[in-house]
């Protein structure tokens, strides 16, 4: 089983010609509410790809929380460790202008209430082969969970987003670090992704740097591998990285070797960029299989 300890948000997306300046009101065109949060996205990507997934986190006692919980549960995800916090469900208030640029306000809400590793979290981690985390929950909690998982022999996969300097004790407990190239550069202090990956892998873990349309790069186990991206027409790259990480975790939990796990992750991410949306764009297992056989 794959445990995902992470954020669940409702994205509130308004499209405008241009974003309002200070004190200004502009009229928007469309408004949509889209379940998101890196934790929920990775959990959904993993479940769609056939993973046995349990989600740990918190939502509020409100409509957004209920909608996210239903979406996860309908995907077959165990939501018994998804607490209902006393703050509203986390929200991301997103304004997308005519050029596609966006401005975002994130209100962590219930996500910010997940501050301690509880007995319920430990019980799920004890049953997991692998735990997947990101940095949208409080850092001390992520660190505590990584250390606990490590002590139990549970593999720890971390997407370090949003990028913040990582405490050494957290990095030391991570088996697989999956940054994109910007996060890798920020964490390692090297702009070059190969150098950044080598430096982040120096502690002995595996590092997979995703490079958008240029694929990915793995450094670990004494080897360096380039993972080409599949050529597709990119429509919307939202959650490509979360799809990649979720499907990589499924491959690793199923015991695939690195090359196969990375190829499946790459295929799933490519399929997701061909369609608009975040969770709605993630492929299922059959689609990934068909894409890999038919190309
Ligand atoms: P993030 O969304 O976290 O910034 P990336 O942009 O690096 O992550 O994308 C993650 C993965 O998604 C890449 O490693 C690649 O496999 C796939 N991907 C992203 N953009 C494209 C694209 N234009 N064509 C094909 N695959 C893509």
GROMACS .gro file of N, CA, C and O and ligand atoms in nm, residues 38 159 180-183 209-216 228-232 234 237-242 244 265-267 269-270 273, ligand 1:
model
  159
   38UNK      N    1  -0.125   1.925  -0.390
   38UNK     CA    2  -0.030   1.827  -0.444
   38UNK      C    3  -0.052   1.688  -0.386
   38UNK      O    4  -0.035   1.587  -0.454
  159UNK      N    5   0.836   1.492  -0.284
  159UNK     CA    6   0.838   1.597  -0.385
  159UNK      C    7   0.858   1.728  -0.310
  159UNK      O    8   0.768   1.770  -0.236
  180UNK      N    9   1.133   1.919  -0.939
  180UNK     CA   10   1.148   1.963  -1.078
  180UNK      C   11   1.278   2.042  -1.085
  180UNK      O   12   1.348   2.057  -0.984
  181UNK      N   13   1.315   2.090  -1.203
  181UNK     CA   14   1.449   2.148  -1.214
  181UNK      C   15   1.466   2.275  -1.131
  181UNK      O   16   1.575   2.302  -1.082
  182UNK      N   17   1.356   2.350  -1.114
  182UNK     CA   18   1.366   2.473  -1.034
  182UNK      C   19   1.387   2.440  -0.887
  182UNK      O   20   1.468   2.501  -0.818
  183UNK      N   21   1.311   2.342  -0.840
  183UNK     CA   22   1.325   2.300  -0.700
  183UNK      C   23   1.465   2.241  -0.676
  183UNK      O   24   1.528   2.267  -0.573
  209UNK      N   25   1.509   1.423  -1.110
  209UNK     CA   26   1.476   1.562  -1.143
  209UNK      C   27   1.390   1.561  -1.269
  209UNK      O   28   1.431   1.506  -1.371
  210UNK      N   29   1.271   1.621  -1.260
  210UNK     CA   30   1.187   1.628  -1.380
  210UNK      C   31   1.219   1.756  -1.456
  210UNK      O   32   1.245   1.861  -1.396
  211UNK      N   33   1.222   1.743  -1.588
  211UNK     CA   34   1.269   1.853  -1.674
  211UNK      C   35   1.163   1.894  -1.774
  211UNK      O   36   1.194   1.929  -1.888
  212UNK      N   37   1.036   1.889  -1.734
  212UNK     CA   38   0.927   1.929  -1.823
  212UNK      C   39   0.930   1.850  -1.953
  212UNK      O   40   0.948   1.727  -1.952
  213UNK      N   41   0.916   1.920  -2.064
  213UNK     CA   42   0.915   1.854  -2.195
  213UNK      C   43   1.047   1.789  -2.233
  213UNK      O   44   1.056   1.719  -2.336
  214UNK      N   45   1.150   1.810  -2.152
  214UNK     CA   46   1.279   1.746  -2.180
  214UNK      C   47   1.297   1.616  -2.102
  214UNK      O   48   1.404   1.556  -2.103
  215UNK      N   49   1.191   1.572  -2.032
  215UNK     CA   50   1.199   1.441  -1.967
  215UNK      C   51   1.241   1.449  -1.823
  215UNK      O   52   1.199   1.538  -1.749
  216UNK      N   53   1.326   1.357  -1.781
  216UNK     CA   54   1.370   1.352  -1.642
  216UNK      C   55   1.509   1.291  -1.636
  216UNK      O   56   1.562   1.242  -1.736
  228UNK      N   57   1.382   1.002  -2.142
  228UNK     CA   58   1.325   1.094  -2.242
  228UNK      C   59   1.177   1.119  -2.217
  228UNK      O   60   1.108   1.033  -2.161
  229UNK      N   61   1.129   1.237  -2.256
  229UNK     CA   62   0.984   1.263  -2.249
  229UNK      C   63   0.922   1.201  -2.373
  229UNK      O   64   0.988   1.187  -2.476
  230UNK      N   65   0.796   1.160  -2.363
  230UNK     CA   66   0.725   1.113  -2.481
  230UNK      C   67   0.678   1.235  -2.558
  230UNK      O   68   0.635   1.333  -2.496
  231UNK      N   69   0.685   1.228  -2.689
  231UNK     CA   70   0.643   1.345  -2.766
  231UNK      C   71   0.493   1.350  -2.781
  231UNK      O   72   0.433   1.261  -2.841
  232UNK      N   73   0.434   1.452  -2.722
  232UNK     CA   74   0.289   1.469  -2.732
  232UNK      C   75   0.262   1.617  -2.753
  232UNK      O   76   0.349   1.702  -2.730
  234UNK      N   77   0.134   1.929  -2.613
  234UNK     CA   78   0.104   1.974  -2.477
  234UNK      C   79  -0.011   2.075  -2.478
  234UNK      O   80  -0.006   2.177  -2.544
  237UNK      N   81  -0.002   2.162  -1.880
  237UNK     CA   82   0.096   2.085  -1.802
  237UNK      C   83   0.066   2.087  -1.652
  237UNK      O   84   0.147   2.038  -1.574
  238UNK      N   85  -0.051   2.140  -1.612
  238UNK     CA   86  -0.087   2.139  -1.470
  238UNK      C   87  -0.084   1.995  -1.417
  238UNK      O   88  -0.141   1.906  -1.479
  239UNK      N   89  -0.016   1.977  -1.306
  239UNK     CA   90  -0.011   1.847  -1.238
  239UNK      C   91   0.065   1.739  -1.316
  239UNK      O   92   0.056   1.622  -1.283
  240UNK      N   93   0.144   1.778  -1.417
  240UNK     CA   94   0.229   1.679  -1.485
  240UNK      C   95   0.326   1.617  -1.384
  240UNK      O   96   0.345   1.495  -1.380
  241UNK      N   97   0.385   1.703  -1.302
  241UNK     CA   98   0.481   1.655  -1.203
  241UNK      C   99   0.414   1.565  -1.099
  241UNK      O  100   0.473   1.466  -1.056
  242UNK      N  101   0.291   1.598  -1.059
  242UNK     CA  102   0.221   1.514  -0.960
  242UNK      C  103   0.184   1.379  -1.022
  242UNK      O  104   0.188   1.276  -0.956
  244UNK      N  105   0.350   1.231  -1.265
  244UNK     CA  106   0.478   1.160  -1.275
  244UNK      C  107   0.513   1.095  -1.140
  244UNK      O  108   0.542   0.975  -1.133
  265UNK      N  109   0.604   0.634  -1.548
  265UNK     CA  110   0.576   0.767  -1.493
  265UNK      C  111   0.578   0.871  -1.605
  265UNK      O  112   0.491   0.959  -1.613
  266UNK      N  113   0.675   0.856  -1.693
  266UNK     CA  114   0.691   0.947  -1.806
  266UNK      C  115   0.573   0.938  -1.903
  266UNK      O  116   0.522   1.040  -1.951
  267UNK      N  117   0.528   0.816  -1.928
  267UNK     CA  118   0.414   0.795  -2.018
  267UNK      C  119   0.288   0.857  -1.957
  267UNK      O  120   0.211   0.927  -2.025
  269UNK      N  121   0.266   1.098  -1.735
  269UNK     CA  122   0.275   1.245  -1.732
  269UNK      C  123   0.250   1.301  -1.873
  269UNK      O  124   0.181   1.402  -1.888
  270UNK      N  125   0.303   1.233  -1.975
  270UNK     CA  126   0.281   1.279  -2.113
  270UNK      C  127   0.132   1.274  -2.148
  270UNK      O  128   0.077   1.366  -2.207
  273UNK      N  129  -0.052   1.572  -1.995
  273UNK     CA  130  -0.036   1.705  -2.056
  273UNK      C  131  -0.114   1.718  -2.187
  273UNK      O  132  -0.135   1.828  -2.237
  296LIG     P1  133   0.621   2.005  -1.262
  296LIG     O1  134   0.482   2.000  -1.315
  296LIG     O2  135   0.631   1.954  -1.121
  296LIG     O3  136   0.694   2.135  -1.282
  296LIG     P2  137   0.763   1.900  -1.494
  296LIG     O4  138   0.715   2.018  -1.569
  296LIG     O5  139   0.910   1.882  -1.483
  296LIG     O6  140   0.701   1.894  -1.347
  296LIG     O7  141   0.697   1.772  -1.563
  296LIG     C1  142   0.699   1.644  -1.501
  296LIG     C2  143   0.709   1.536  -1.607
  296LIG     O8  144   0.597   1.547  -1.697
  296LIG     C3  145   0.831   1.546  -1.698
  296LIG     O9  146   0.942   1.478  -1.639
  296LIG     C4  147   0.781   1.475  -1.825
  296LIG    O10  148   0.792   1.334  -1.810
  296LIG     C5  149   0.632   1.512  -1.827
  296LIG     N1  150   0.611   1.630  -1.915
  296LIG     C6  151   0.600   1.760  -1.878
  296LIG     N2  152   0.581   1.839  -1.986
  296LIG     C7  153   0.578   1.758  -2.093
  296LIG     C8  154   0.560   1.776  -2.235
  296LIG     N3  155   0.544   1.899  -2.287
  296LIG     N4  156   0.562   1.667  -2.315
  296LIG     C9  157   0.578   1.543  -2.264
  296LIG     N5  158   0.596   1.517  -2.133
  296LIG    C10  159   0.596   1.622  -2.047
   0.00000   0.00000   0.00000
